[in-house]
Coordinates of C-alpha atoms and ligand atoms in Angstrom, one line a residue:
M19 CA 0.1 -0.1 -0.1
K20 CA 1.4 3.2 -1.1
E21 CA 1.1 6.1 1.7
G22 CA 0.8 9.8 2.0
P23 CA -1.2 12.2 -0.3
G24 CA -1.8 11.1 -3.9
L25 CA -2.6 7.6 -3.0
K26 CA -4.9 6.3 -6.0
I27 CA -6.9 3.2 -6.0
Q28 CA -7.2 1.8 -9.7
P29 CA -9.1 0.0 -10.6
L30 CA -12.1 0.4 -8.0
P31 CA -13.6 -2.7 -6.9
P32 CA -16.6 -3.7 -9.1
E33 CA -19.5 -2.5 -6.4
M34 CA -17.9 0.9 -6.4
T35 CA -17.4 1.0 -10.4
A36 CA -21.2 0.2 -10.6
A37 CA -21.8 3.2 -8.3
L38 CA -19.7 5.5 -10.4
P39 CA -22.5 7.1 -12.5
I40 CA -24.2 8.5 -9.2
L41 CA -20.8 9.9 -8.0
N42 CA -20.5 11.5 -11.3
R43 CA -24.0 12.9 -11.5
L44 CA -23.6 14.7 -8.2
N45 CA -19.9 15.9 -9.3
A46 CA -21.5 17.4 -12.5
A47 CA -24.5 19.1 -10.9
G48 CA -21.5 20.8 -8.5
Y49 CA -21.8 18.8 -5.6
P50 CA -18.8 17.1 -4.0
A51 CA -19.4 13.5 -3.5
Y52 CA -17.1 10.6 -2.3
F53 CA -17.4 7.1 -1.2
V54 CA -16.8 6.7 2.6
G55 CA -16.8 4.5 5.6
G56 CA -16.4 0.7 5.7
S57 CA -16.1 0.1 1.9
V58 CA -13.0 2.4 1.5
R59 CA -11.5 0.8 4.7
D60 CA -12.0 -2.7 3.4
T61 CA -11.1 -1.7 -0.3
L62 CA -7.7 -0.6 1.0
L63 CA -7.6 -3.7 3.2
K64 CA -8.3 -5.9 0.3
D65 CA -11.2 -7.3 2.2
P66 CA -14.6 -8.0 0.5
I67 CA -16.8 -4.9 0.6
H68 CA -20.3 -4.9 2.1
D69 CA -22.4 -1.8 1.1
V70 CA -21.2 1.2 -0.6
D71 CA -21.7 4.3 1.4
I72 CA -21.7 7.6 -0.4
A73 CA -21.4 10.8 1.2
S74 CA -22.1 14.2 -0.6
G75 CA -22.4 18.2 -0.3
A76 CA -25.7 18.0 -1.6
Y77 CA -28.6 18.6 0.8
P78 CA -31.3 15.8 0.8
Q79 CA -34.0 17.6 -1.4
E80 CA -31.2 18.2 -3.8
V81 CA -30.5 14.6 -4.2
K82 CA -34.0 13.7 -4.6
D83 CA -34.2 16.5 -7.3
L84 CA -31.4 15.1 -8.9
F85 CA -32.4 11.4 -9.3
D86 CA -35.6 10.1 -10.8
R87 CA -36.1 7.2 -8.0
T88 CA -35.2 7.8 -4.4
V89 CA -36.4 6.5 -1.3
D90 CA -36.3 8.3 2.0
T91 CA -34.5 5.9 4.1
G92 CA -33.2 8.2 6.9
I93 CA -33.8 11.7 5.6
E94 CA -33.8 13.1 9.2
H95 CA -30.1 12.0 9.5
G96 CA -29.5 13.1 5.8
T97 CA -29.9 9.7 3.9
V98 CA -31.7 9.3 0.9
M99 CA -31.5 6.1 -1.3
V100 CA -31.1 6.3 -5.0
L101 CA -32.4 3.4 -7.2
D102 CA -30.5 2.6 -10.0
H103 CA -30.7 -0.5 -12.3
G104 CA -32.0 -2.6 -9.7
S105 CA -29.5 -1.4 -6.8
G106 CA -29.8 0.8 -4.0
Y107 CA -27.3 3.5 -3.0
E108 CA -27.4 5.3 0.3
I109 CA -26.4 8.9 -0.1
T110 CA -25.7 10.8 3.0
T111 CA -25.3 14.6 3.3
F112 CA -22.1 15.5 4.9
R113 CA -22.8 16.4 8.5
T114 CA -21.7 17.5 11.9
E115 CA -23.1 16.2 15.1
S116 CA -23.2 18.3 18.3
T117 CA -23.9 18.3 22.0
Y118 CA -24.4 14.8 23.0
T119 CA -26.1 15.3 26.3
D120 CA -26.9 11.5 27.0
F121 CA -23.7 9.6 25.7
R122 CA -25.8 8.2 23.0
R123 CA -27.3 10.3 20.2
P124 CA -26.1 13.6 18.9
D125 CA -29.1 16.2 19.9
Q126 CA -28.5 18.1 16.6
V127 CA -27.5 17.1 13.3
T128 CA -26.4 19.7 11.1
F129 CA -26.0 19.4 7.1
V130 CA -22.8 21.1 6.0
R131 CA -21.1 21.3 2.3
S132 CA -17.5 20.4 3.6
L133 CA -16.2 16.9 3.4
A134 CA -13.5 17.7 6.2
E135 CA -16.4 18.6 8.7
D136 CA -18.1 15.2 7.9
L137 CA -14.8 13.0 8.4
K138 CA -14.2 14.8 11.6
R139 CA -17.3 13.3 13.3
R140 CA -16.5 9.8 12.1
D141 CA -15.4 7.1 15.1
F142 CA -11.9 5.9 14.0
T143 CA -9.2 7.0 11.6
I144 CA -9.6 4.0 9.4
N145 CA -13.4 4.8 9.1
A146 CA -12.5 8.4 8.3
L147 CA -11.1 7.8 4.8
A148 CA -12.9 9.0 1.5
L149 CA -12.4 8.1 -1.9
Q150 CA -13.0 10.3 -4.9
A151 CA -14.7 9.1 -8.4
D152 CA -11.0 9.0 -9.8
G153 CA -9.9 6.7 -7.1
E154 CA -7.9 9.2 -5.0
V155 CA -7.8 8.8 -1.3
V156 CA -8.9 11.5 1.1
D157 CA -7.1 11.0 4.4
H158 CA -7.1 13.9 6.8
F159 CA -6.4 11.8 10.1
S160 CA -3.8 9.6 8.9
G161 CA -6.1 6.7 8.5
L162 CA -4.0 5.1 6.0
A163 CA -1.0 4.9 8.3
D164 CA -3.0 3.3 11.0
L165 CA -4.7 0.7 8.5
K166 CA -1.0 -0.2 7.9
A167 CA 0.0 -0.3 11.3
G168 CA -3.2 -2.3 12.3
L169 CA -4.3 0.4 14.8
I170 CA -7.8 1.4 16.1
R171 CA -7.4 5.2 17.0
A172 CA -10.2 7.6 17.6
V173 CA -10.5 10.6 15.4
G174 CA -9.4 13.6 17.5
D175 CA -9.7 13.2 21.4
A176 CA -10.6 9.7 22.4
H177 CA -12.1 10.8 25.8
Q178 CA -14.1 13.4 23.9
R179 CA -15.4 11.0 21.3
F180 CA -16.5 8.3 23.8
T181 CA -18.0 10.8 26.0
E182 CA -20.2 11.9 23.1
D183 CA -21.0 8.3 22.3
A184 CA -20.2 5.4 24.4
L185 CA -21.2 2.9 21.9
R186 CA -18.0 3.9 19.9
M187 CA -16.1 1.6 22.9
M188 CA -17.8 -1.4 21.7
R189 CA -17.3 -0.5 18.2
A190 CA -13.4 -0.3 18.9
L191 CA -13.4 -3.7 20.3
R192 CA -15.4 -5.1 17.6
F193 CA -13.4 -3.7 14.9
S194 CA -10.2 -5.0 16.6
A195 CA -11.8 -8.4 16.6
Q196 CA -12.9 -8.2 13.0
L197 CA -9.6 -6.8 11.7
D198 CA -7.2 -8.2 13.9
F199 CA -5.9 -4.8 14.8
E200 CA -4.7 -3.4 18.3
I201 CA -6.4 -0.4 19.9
E202 CA -3.9 2.4 20.0
P203 CA -3.1 3.3 23.7
Q204 CA -4.8 6.5 24.1
T205 CA -7.8 5.1 22.7
K206 CA -7.4 2.3 25.2
Q207 CA -7.1 4.4 28.1
A208 CA -10.3 6.1 27.2
L209 CA -12.0 2.8 27.2
V210 CA -10.9 2.1 30.8
D211 CA -12.1 5.5 32.0
L212 CA -15.5 5.9 30.2
A213 CA -16.5 2.1 30.3
P214 CA -19.3 2.9 33.0
N215 CA -21.1 5.0 30.2
L216 CA -21.9 2.0 28.3
E217 CA -24.8 1.4 30.8
K218 CA -26.7 4.3 28.9
I219 CA -26.6 2.4 25.7
A220 CA -29.5 0.5 24.5
V221 CA -28.8 -3.2 25.0
E222 CA -29.9 -3.8 21.1
R223 CA -27.1 -1.8 20.0
I224 CA -24.7 -3.4 22.4
R225 CA -25.7 -6.9 21.5
V226 CA -25.0 -6.1 17.8
E227 CA -21.4 -5.0 18.5
L228 CA -20.6 -7.8 20.9
E229 CA -22.0 -10.3 18.5
K230 CA -19.7 -8.8 15.5
L231 CA -16.8 -9.1 18.1
L232 CA -17.3 -12.8 18.7
L233 CA -17.6 -13.5 15.1
G234 CA -14.5 -11.9 14.2
P235 CA -11.3 -13.5 13.6
A236 CA -9.5 -12.1 16.5
A237 CA -12.2 -12.5 18.8
A238 CA -10.0 -14.1 21.6
S239 CA -7.7 -11.0 22.0
A240 CA -10.7 -8.6 21.7
L241 CA -12.2 -10.4 24.6
Q242 CA -9.1 -10.0 26.6
D243 CA -9.1 -6.2 26.0
L244 CA -12.9 -6.4 26.8
L245 CA -12.0 -7.9 30.5
A246 CA -8.8 -5.9 30.8
S247 CA -10.3 -2.5 30.3
G248 CA -13.2 -3.3 32.7
V249 CA -15.8 -2.8 29.8
V250 CA -17.3 -6.1 30.9
K251 CA -18.3 -4.7 34.1
H252 CA -20.8 -2.4 32.3
L253 CA -22.2 -4.8 29.9
P254 CA -25.6 -6.7 30.5
G255 CA -25.4 -10.2 31.8
D256 CA -23.0 -10.0 34.8
M257 CA -20.1 -11.5 32.8
A258 CA -17.8 -9.7 35.2
A259 CA -18.8 -12.2 38.0
W260 CA -17.4 -15.3 35.7
P261 CA -14.3 -16.7 37.4
A262 CA -11.0 -16.1 35.8
S263 CA -10.8 -19.8 34.9
V264 CA -14.1 -19.5 32.9
W265 CA -12.8 -16.9 30.9
Q266 CA -9.3 -18.7 30.2
Q267 CA -11.7 -21.4 28.8
I268 CA -13.7 -19.1 26.7
I269 CA -10.7 -17.2 25.5
G270 CA -9.1 -20.6 24.7
D271 CA -11.9 -21.8 22.8
Y272 CA -12.1 -18.8 20.7
S273 CA -8.5 -18.7 19.7
R274 CA -9.3 -22.0 18.0
G275 CA -11.8 -19.8 15.8
P276 CA -12.8 -18.0 13.7
I277 CA -16.5 -18.7 14.2
T278 CA -19.0 -17.9 11.4
S279 CA -22.6 -18.9 13.2
P280 CA -24.1 -16.4 15.9
A281 CA -25.6 -19.6 17.5
A282 CA -22.1 -21.1 18.0
A283 CA -20.6 -17.8 19.1
W284 CA -23.1 -17.4 22.1
A285 CA -23.0 -21.0 22.9
L286 CA -19.1 -20.9 23.2
L287 CA -19.5 -18.1 25.3
L288 CA -21.8 -19.7 27.7
A289 CA -20.7 -23.4 27.7
P290 CA -17.8 -22.8 30.1
T291 CA -19.9 -21.1 32.7
A292 CA -21.7 -22.8 35.6
L293 CA -25.0 -21.1 34.4
N294 CA -28.0 -23.3 34.8
N295 CA -31.0 -23.3 32.4
G296 CA -32.7 -20.6 34.0
E297 CA -29.7 -18.3 34.2
L298 CA -28.8 -19.2 30.6
D299 CA -32.2 -18.1 29.6
A300 CA -31.9 -14.8 31.7
F301 CA -28.5 -14.1 30.3
L302 CA -29.8 -14.4 26.6
R303 CA -33.0 -12.3 27.5
A304 CA -30.7 -9.6 28.9
F305 CA -28.9 -9.3 25.4
K306 CA -32.5 -9.5 23.9
L307 CA -31.5 -12.2 21.6
S308 CA -34.3 -13.4 19.1
R309 CA -36.6 -16.2 20.1
E310 CA -34.8 -18.4 17.4
L311 CA -31.4 -17.5 18.3
M312 CA -32.0 -18.2 22.1
R313 CA -33.6 -21.6 21.2
S314 CA -30.5 -22.7 19.4
V315 CA -28.1 -21.3 22.0
L316 CA -30.1 -23.2 24.8
A317 CA -29.8 -26.5 22.7
L318 CA -26.3 -26.1 21.8
V319 CA -24.8 -25.1 25.7
P320 CA -25.6 -28.5 27.0
A321 CA -24.1 -30.4 24.2
L322 CA -21.0 -28.3 24.3
R323 CA -20.6 -29.0 28.2
D324 CA -21.0 -32.7 27.6
P325 CA -20.1 -33.7 23.9
D326 CA -19.2 -37.4 25.4
H327 CA -23.0 -38.2 25.8
L328 CA -24.5 -36.9 22.5
D329 CA -26.2 -40.3 21.9
T330 CA -28.5 -40.7 18.5
W331 CA -31.7 -39.1 20.5
H332 CA -29.5 -36.1 21.4
L333 CA -28.0 -35.6 17.7
Y334 CA -31.5 -36.0 16.3
R335 CA -32.5 -33.2 18.6
L336 CA -29.8 -31.1 17.5
Y337 CA -30.0 -31.8 13.8
A338 CA -31.2 -28.5 13.1
Y339 CA -28.1 -26.8 14.7
R340 CA -25.4 -29.4 13.3
Q341 CA -23.5 -26.6 11.4
P342 CA -23.1 -24.4 14.6
L343 CA -22.6 -27.5 16.8
L344 CA -19.9 -28.8 14.6
E345 CA -18.3 -25.5 14.5
A346 CA -18.4 -25.0 18.3
L347 CA -17.1 -28.7 18.9
T348 CA -14.1 -27.6 16.6
A349 CA -13.4 -24.6 18.6
K350 CA -13.5 -26.6 21.7
G351 CA -10.9 -28.9 20.4
L352 CA -12.7 -32.1 20.2
A353 CA -10.5 -35.2 19.6
P354 CA -10.8 -36.0 15.8
D355 CA -12.3 -39.5 16.4
Q356 CA -15.0 -38.2 18.6
F357 CA -15.5 -35.4 16.3
A358 CA -16.0 -38.0 13.3
A359 CA -18.2 -40.2 15.3
I360 CA -20.6 -37.3 16.2
N361 CA -20.4 -36.2 12.6
Q362 CA -21.0 -39.9 11.4
G363 CA -23.9 -40.0 14.0
L364 CA -25.6 -37.0 12.3
V365 CA -25.3 -38.4 8.7
Q366 CA -26.8 -42.0 9.6
L367 CA -29.7 -40.6 11.6
P368 CA -32.9 -42.6 10.2
M369 CA -34.8 -39.3 10.1
T370 CA -34.1 -35.6 10.9
D371 CA -37.3 -34.4 11.8
R372 CA -40.9 -35.6 12.7
H373 CA -42.6 -34.7 9.8
Q374 CA -40.5 -37.5 7.9
L375 CA -42.4 -40.5 9.9
A376 CA -43.8 -42.9 7.6
V377 CA -47.2 -42.7 9.4
S378 CA -49.4 -39.7 10.4
G379 CA -51.9 -39.8 13.4
R380 CA -54.4 -39.9 10.7
D381 CA -53.1 -42.7 9.2
L382 CA -53.1 -44.6 12.9
M383 CA -56.7 -43.5 13.3
Q384 CA -57.8 -45.0 10.0
A385 CA -56.0 -48.2 10.7
E386 CA -57.9 -48.3 14.0
L387 CA -54.6 -48.6 15.7
V388 CA -55.1 -45.5 17.9
S389 CA -57.9 -43.4 19.0
P390 CA -57.8 -39.7 18.9
G391 CA -56.8 -37.9 22.0
P392 CA -53.9 -37.8 24.4
Q393 CA -53.1 -41.3 23.8
M394 CA -52.1 -40.4 20.1
G395 CA -49.6 -38.1 21.3
R396 CA -47.9 -40.6 23.4
V397 CA -47.9 -43.1 20.7
L398 CA -46.3 -40.9 18.2
D399 CA -43.7 -39.8 20.7
S400 CA -42.7 -43.3 21.2
V401 CA -42.8 -44.3 17.5
E402 CA -40.6 -41.1 16.8
R403 CA -38.2 -42.3 19.5
A404 CA -38.1 -46.1 18.3
V405 CA -37.5 -44.9 14.8
V406 CA -34.8 -42.7 15.5
N407 CA -33.0 -45.1 17.6
G408 CA -33.2 -47.8 15.1
Q409 CA -35.4 -50.0 16.7
V410 CA -38.1 -49.9 14.2
A411 CA -37.6 -49.2 10.3
N412 CA -39.4 -45.8 9.2
Q413 CA -42.0 -48.1 7.2
K414 CA -45.5 -48.1 7.5
E415 CA -45.9 -51.6 8.2
A416 CA -43.1 -51.8 10.6
I417 CA -44.5 -49.2 12.5
Q418 CA -47.9 -50.3 12.4
Q419 CA -46.6 -53.7 13.9
F420 CA -44.6 -52.3 16.7
I421 CA -47.6 -50.2 17.8
Q422 CA -49.6 -53.5 17.8
E423 CA -46.9 -55.0 20.1
Q424 CA -46.7 -52.2 22.2
V425 CA -50.6 -52.2 22.8
T426 CA -51.0 -55.6 23.4
Ligands
ATP511 P1 -19.3 -2.6 8.7 O1 -18.4 -3.2 7.4 O2 -19.4 -3.3 9.9 O3 -20.7 -2.2 8.2 P2 -18.5 0.3 8.6 O4 -17.5 1.0 9.0 O5 -19.2 0.4 7.5 O6 -18.3 -1.3 9.1 P3 -21.2 1.2 9.9 O7 -21.6 1.0 11.3 O8 -21.9 0.7 8.8 O9 -19.5 0.6 10.0 O10 -20.8 3.0 9.7 C1 -20.5 3.4 8.6 C2 -19.5 4.6 9.0 O11 -20.3 5.5 9.6 C3 -18.3 4.0 9.7 O12 -17.2 3.6 8.9 C4 -17.9 5.5 10.6 O13 -17.3 6.3 9.5 C5 -19.4 6.1 10.7 N1 -20.1 5.7 12.0 C6 -20.7 4.6 12.2 N2 -21.0 4.6 13.6 C7 -20.6 5.7 14.0 C8 -20.3 6.3 15.4 N3 -21.0 5.5 16.4 N4 -19.7 7.5 15.5 C9 -19.2 7.9 14.7 N5 -19.1 7.3 13.4 C10 -19.9 6.3 13.1
MG512 MG1 -21.4 -0.5 7.1

């Protein structure tokens, strides 16, 4: 990577090339416009890019006047989506943010014409880079040098920036996990000093950042920073109460990562703890996980705690979560032969879902084997278990015979 002023990226990645007509149109109308944020950072790192964000000196109404098809996706923050050949591009007006009285949201957003003002309000130097249509990088805060050195550094005074918005502390930790970057010392000190402000941040926003941290390739060292900085004391779930030996286990498991599934990520965090079922449930509720994710984590934790007793019936119950299960067991360093046995057990299940049973309740009624009512549920349960355990073939006649033998 070339450093200093004049660095030009050529060619631009295809996602940006596709958006160039939009930048050009804004420029031709006399408005400055740049690619900004994560897509610029990730392009310079040669990482895949997600969404291409555009920032412009045009005010929202001016953007709407310039393009035929737009959607007001966040117009109060200055964001308008432009629809172009089936793609949507978010264009955000350059803005400043002022007087944060609650450590979370700016009281006022002011639209401005200058890119420099806009870059100043961004969180970290590596996120404060902009890219012109011709590929030239705009770097007012030495973000290129920090990208090269692998550093997460606040733009301007870290204490002030974390006082304005406490969520930035969680963002610092999650970018360090995602990019395998160190947090620069002054930024880290601000994390230590201002961690209590995280208690004012909505749980949902903390959860998003913590989950991205856990799914980052360098999650283990970010977890170490989370502990060492004291940030952990101000998060939901009372994780600071977990003994050091538990944290050692968690960090050890994460160092065998990376983890790609959210269910595996939360299960690996919780499996080494002594939390019982009710406490696990309360922990996941405190973080406001979705019902579906909670269900999968609650199924996975006992399996990770006791992988020696994953019999056929357990594997059947875990079948829907087999990918996170295998991923988490790998992170736990399960012995290869044990891992192979579990994998084999999953592949060889006679069926993987109750709907695959060769008979239905209605079949059994028609055959006058079982009458409707509570008995039906019990019979189907025992048939399901017998088929899964290989005692009965999953065939109509075999099952009917099994029921007759049971009843008589
Ligand atoms: P990702 O790849 O995870 O989307 P990103 O850098 O695009 O990473 P976003 O959360 O999408 O992160 O934010 C886009 C940009 O907006 C950031 O790069 C940063 O410049 C700015 N930004 C986002 N959140 C904040 C914040 N809390 N404080 C200051 N700037 C922020
Ligand atoms: Mg983004």
